[in-house]
Amino acid sequence: MRALIVVDIQPDFLPGGALAVPGGDEVIPLINFLMPQFDLVVATQDWHPPRHGSFASSHAGAKVFEMTDLNGLQQMLWPDHCVQETAGAQLAKELNTALIEAIFRKGMDPQIDSYSGFYDNGHRKATGLSGYLKEKGIKDVFVCGLAADYCVYFTAIDALREGFNTTIIVDATRPIDATGFEKAKTDLVQKGGHIIAAQFV
């Protein structure tokens, strides 16, 4: 049983969005094409309350992309993005949601960020995604979406930790920083994960 995890295909991560991933919109047609090839499709959705602790605007004098400490964890400070109930936080209208069986929201605790679809960044709370996949009999997990070097990578790493055979579909994701994604791919493979192109799915 194979599952496709579609990570954070939301307008705020697409060109023109608050935290746009370069070329982020390019992956949507490929993801739509891939969905019917899987036994199960789930999605994650960044869903931050206003004044989330990961927003630079929540820290007096802070600048976007600075590093800070947030409850004992190193935290990149982001522009305000994917604020609950805003248009930028919805799943992108170009994404075919008909085959998405469940949506797992993350980043809802204002005191900690959540890149992974499985856990917050401190592994303090689970989203329930792991149990859901296991109850469905999933053994193989394929991860796509945005952004490659953050939420896609951390979702894939946690999938490995949860015991799934884990693969990132490299042409169905885009990074914020290409160098960072190269390091992420190397780390994933060293930990037992896989990187493949969509044609080999």
mmCIF file of N, CA, C and O in Angstrom, residues 6 9-15 24-33 35 87 90-98 100 146:
data_model
loop_
_atom_site.group_PDB
_atom_site.id
_atom_site.type_symbol
_atom_site.label_atom_id
_atom_site.label_comp_id
_atom_site.label_asym_id
_atom_site.label_seq_id
_atom_site.Cartn_x
_atom_site.Cartn_y
_atom_site.Cartn_z
ATOM 1 N N VAL A 6 0.906 15.124 0.092
ATOM 2 C CA VAL A 6 0.996 16.394 -0.631
ATOM 3 C C VAL A 6 1.162 17.501 0.408
ATOM 4 O O VAL A 6 0.247 17.788 1.168
ATOM 5 N N ILE A 9 0.456 22.777 -0.355
ATOM 6 C CA ILE A 9 0.196 23.458 -1.638
ATOM 7 C C ILE A 9 -0.845 24.549 -1.368
ATOM 8 O O ILE A 9 -2.047 24.358 -1.521
ATOM 9 N N GLN A 10 -0.351 25.692 -0.917
ATOM 10 C CA GLN A 10 -1.181 26.799 -0.471
ATOM 11 C C GLN A 10 -0.729 28.089 -1.152
ATOM 12 O O GLN A 10 0.471 28.263 -1.413
ATOM 13 N N PRO A 11 -1.653 29.010 -1.435
ATOM 14 C CA PRO A 11 -1.295 30.224 -2.173
ATOM 15 C C PRO A 11 -0.156 31.029 -1.568
ATOM 16 O O PRO A 11 0.630 31.643 -2.308
ATOM 17 N N ASP A 12 -0.013 31.040 -0.245
ATOM 18 C CA ASP A 12 1.072 31.813 0.356
ATOM 19 C C ASP A 12 2.449 31.269 -0.005
ATOM 20 O O ASP A 12 3.447 31.987 0.124
ATOM 21 N N PHE A 13 2.527 30.004 -0.450
ATOM 22 C CA PHE A 13 3.801 29.421 -0.871
ATOM 23 C C PHE A 13 3.985 29.446 -2.393
ATOM 24 O O PHE A 13 5.012 28.991 -2.897
ATOM 25 N N LEU A 14 3.014 29.960 -3.105
ATOM 26 C CA LEU A 14 3.076 30.031 -4.569
ATOM 27 C C LEU A 14 3.508 31.428 -5.000
ATOM 28 O O LEU A 14 3.454 32.373 -4.205
ATOM 29 N N PRO A 15 3.963 31.593 -6.243
ATOM 30 C CA PRO A 15 4.381 32.918 -6.713
ATOM 31 C C PRO A 15 3.326 33.986 -6.421
ATOM 32 O O PRO A 15 2.142 33.788 -6.658
ATOM 33 N N GLY A 24 7.048 27.361 -7.352
ATOM 34 C CA GLY A 24 6.155 26.490 -6.585
ATOM 35 C C GLY A 24 4.926 26.051 -7.350
ATOM 36 O O GLY A 24 4.443 24.921 -7.170
ATOM 37 N N ASP A 25 4.425 26.916 -8.200
ATOM 38 C CA ASP A 25 3.220 26.575 -8.966
ATOM 39 C C ASP A 25 3.471 25.496 -10.007
ATOM 40 O O ASP A 25 2.539 24.827 -10.452
ATOM 41 N N GLU A 26 4.733 25.305 -10.379
ATOM 42 C CA GLU A 26 5.080 24.343 -11.431
ATOM 43 C C GLU A 26 4.806 22.900 -11.027
ATOM 44 O O GLU A 26 4.670 22.026 -11.890
ATOM 45 N N VAL A 27 4.736 22.630 -9.733
ATOM 46 C CA VAL A 27 4.580 21.239 -9.290
ATOM 47 C C VAL A 27 3.123 20.785 -9.299
ATOM 48 O O VAL A 27 2.854 19.582 -9.257
ATOM 49 N N ILE A 28 2.188 21.720 -9.341
ATOM 50 C CA ILE A 28 0.782 21.344 -9.165
ATOM 51 C C ILE A 28 0.270 20.426 -10.271
ATOM 52 O O ILE A 28 -0.360 19.396 -9.972
ATOM 53 N N PRO A 29 0.502 20.706 -11.561
ATOM 54 C CA PRO A 29 0.020 19.774 -12.583
ATOM 55 C C PRO A 29 0.587 18.365 -12.428
ATOM 56 O O PRO A 29 -0.128 17.373 -12.641
ATOM 57 N N LEU A 30 1.858 18.260 -12.046
ATOM 58 C CA LEU A 30 2.469 16.943 -11.868
ATOM 59 C C LEU A 30 1.851 16.221 -10.673
ATOM 60 O O LEU A 30 1.559 15.015 -10.746
ATOM 61 N N ILE A 31 1.618 16.939 -9.572
ATOM 62 C CA ILE A 31 0.986 16.315 -8.411
ATOM 63 C C ILE A 31 -0.419 15.828 -8.764
ATOM 64 O O ILE A 31 -0.817 14.715 -8.393
ATOM 65 N N ASN A 32 -1.172 16.639 -9.490
ATOM 66 C CA ASN A 32 -2.508 16.218 -9.930
ATOM 67 C C ASN A 32 -2.435 14.949 -10.768
ATOM 68 O O ASN A 32 -3.289 14.057 -10.648
ATOM 69 N N PHE A 33 -1.410 14.837 -11.599
ATOM 70 C CA PHE A 33 -1.220 13.654 -12.437
ATOM 71 C C PHE A 33 -0.846 12.425 -11.606
ATOM 72 O O PHE A 33 -1.273 11.294 -11.907
ATOM 73 N N MET A 35 -1.564 11.736 -8.340
ATOM 74 C CA MET A 35 -2.505 11.282 -7.310
ATOM 75 C C MET A 35 -3.212 9.958 -7.634
ATOM 76 O O MET A 35 -3.284 9.079 -6.762
ATOM 77 N N ALA A 87 -7.120 33.718 2.714
ATOM 78 C CA ALA A 87 -7.068 33.118 1.379
ATOM 79 C C ALA A 87 -5.733 32.419 1.129
ATOM 80 O O ALA A 87 -5.674 31.368 0.483
ATOM 81 N N GLN A 90 -5.538 28.644 2.366
ATOM 82 C CA GLN A 90 -6.368 27.575 1.801
ATOM 83 C C GLN A 90 -5.528 26.680 0.890
ATOM 84 O O GLN A 90 -4.450 27.074 0.442
ATOM 85 N N LEU A 91 -5.993 25.498 0.594
ATOM 86 C CA LEU A 91 -5.332 24.708 -0.438
ATOM 87 C C LEU A 91 -5.535 25.409 -1.777
ATOM 88 O O LEU A 91 -6.610 25.966 -2.047
ATOM 89 N N ALA A 92 -4.499 25.406 -2.601
ATOM 90 C CA ALA A 92 -4.546 26.123 -3.874
ATOM 91 C C ALA A 92 -5.684 25.611 -4.745
ATOM 92 O O ALA A 92 -5.921 24.402 -4.830
ATOM 93 N N LYS A 93 -6.377 26.524 -5.396
ATOM 94 C CA LYS A 93 -7.538 26.136 -6.205
ATOM 95 C C LYS A 93 -7.133 25.281 -7.400
ATOM 96 O O LYS A 93 -7.946 24.516 -7.934
ATOM 97 N N GLU A 94 -5.866 25.374 -7.823
ATOM 98 C CA GLU A 94 -5.395 24.573 -8.960
ATOM 99 C C GLU A 94 -5.145 23.115 -8.580
ATOM 100 O O GLU A 94 -5.012 22.255 -9.454
ATOM 101 N N LEU A 95 -5.066 22.846 -7.283
ATOM 102 C CA LEU A 95 -4.827 21.483 -6.810
ATOM 103 C C LEU A 95 -6.130 20.695 -6.861
ATOM 104 O O LEU A 95 -7.159 21.140 -6.367
ATOM 105 N N ASN A 96 -6.074 19.513 -7.455
ATOM 106 C CA ASN A 96 -7.256 18.653 -7.514
ATOM 107 C C ASN A 96 -7.422 17.956 -6.166
ATOM 108 O O ASN A 96 -6.704 17.009 -5.850
ATOM 109 N N THR A 97 -8.357 18.448 -5.375
ATOM 110 C CA THR A 97 -8.534 17.910 -4.028
ATOM 111 C C THR A 97 -9.485 16.711 -3.967
ATOM 112 O O THR A 97 -9.683 16.140 -2.894
ATOM 113 N N ALA A 98 -10.041 16.313 -5.114
ATOM 114 C CA ALA A 98 -11.051 15.248 -5.111
ATOM 115 C C ALA A 98 -10.503 13.931 -4.563
ATOM 116 O O ALA A 98 -11.243 13.158 -3.950
ATOM 117 N N ILE A 100 -7.941 13.654 -2.378
ATOM 118 C CA ILE A 100 -7.303 13.818 -1.070
ATOM 119 C C ILE A 100 -8.263 13.334 0.010
ATOM 120 O O ILE A 100 -9.323 13.917 0.217
ATOM 121 N N LEU A 146 5.577 21.567 -1.068
ATOM 122 C CA LEU A 146 6.399 22.742 -0.786
ATOM 123 C C LEU A 146 6.656 22.873 0.720
ATOM 124 O O LEU A 146 5.806 22.489 1.516
#
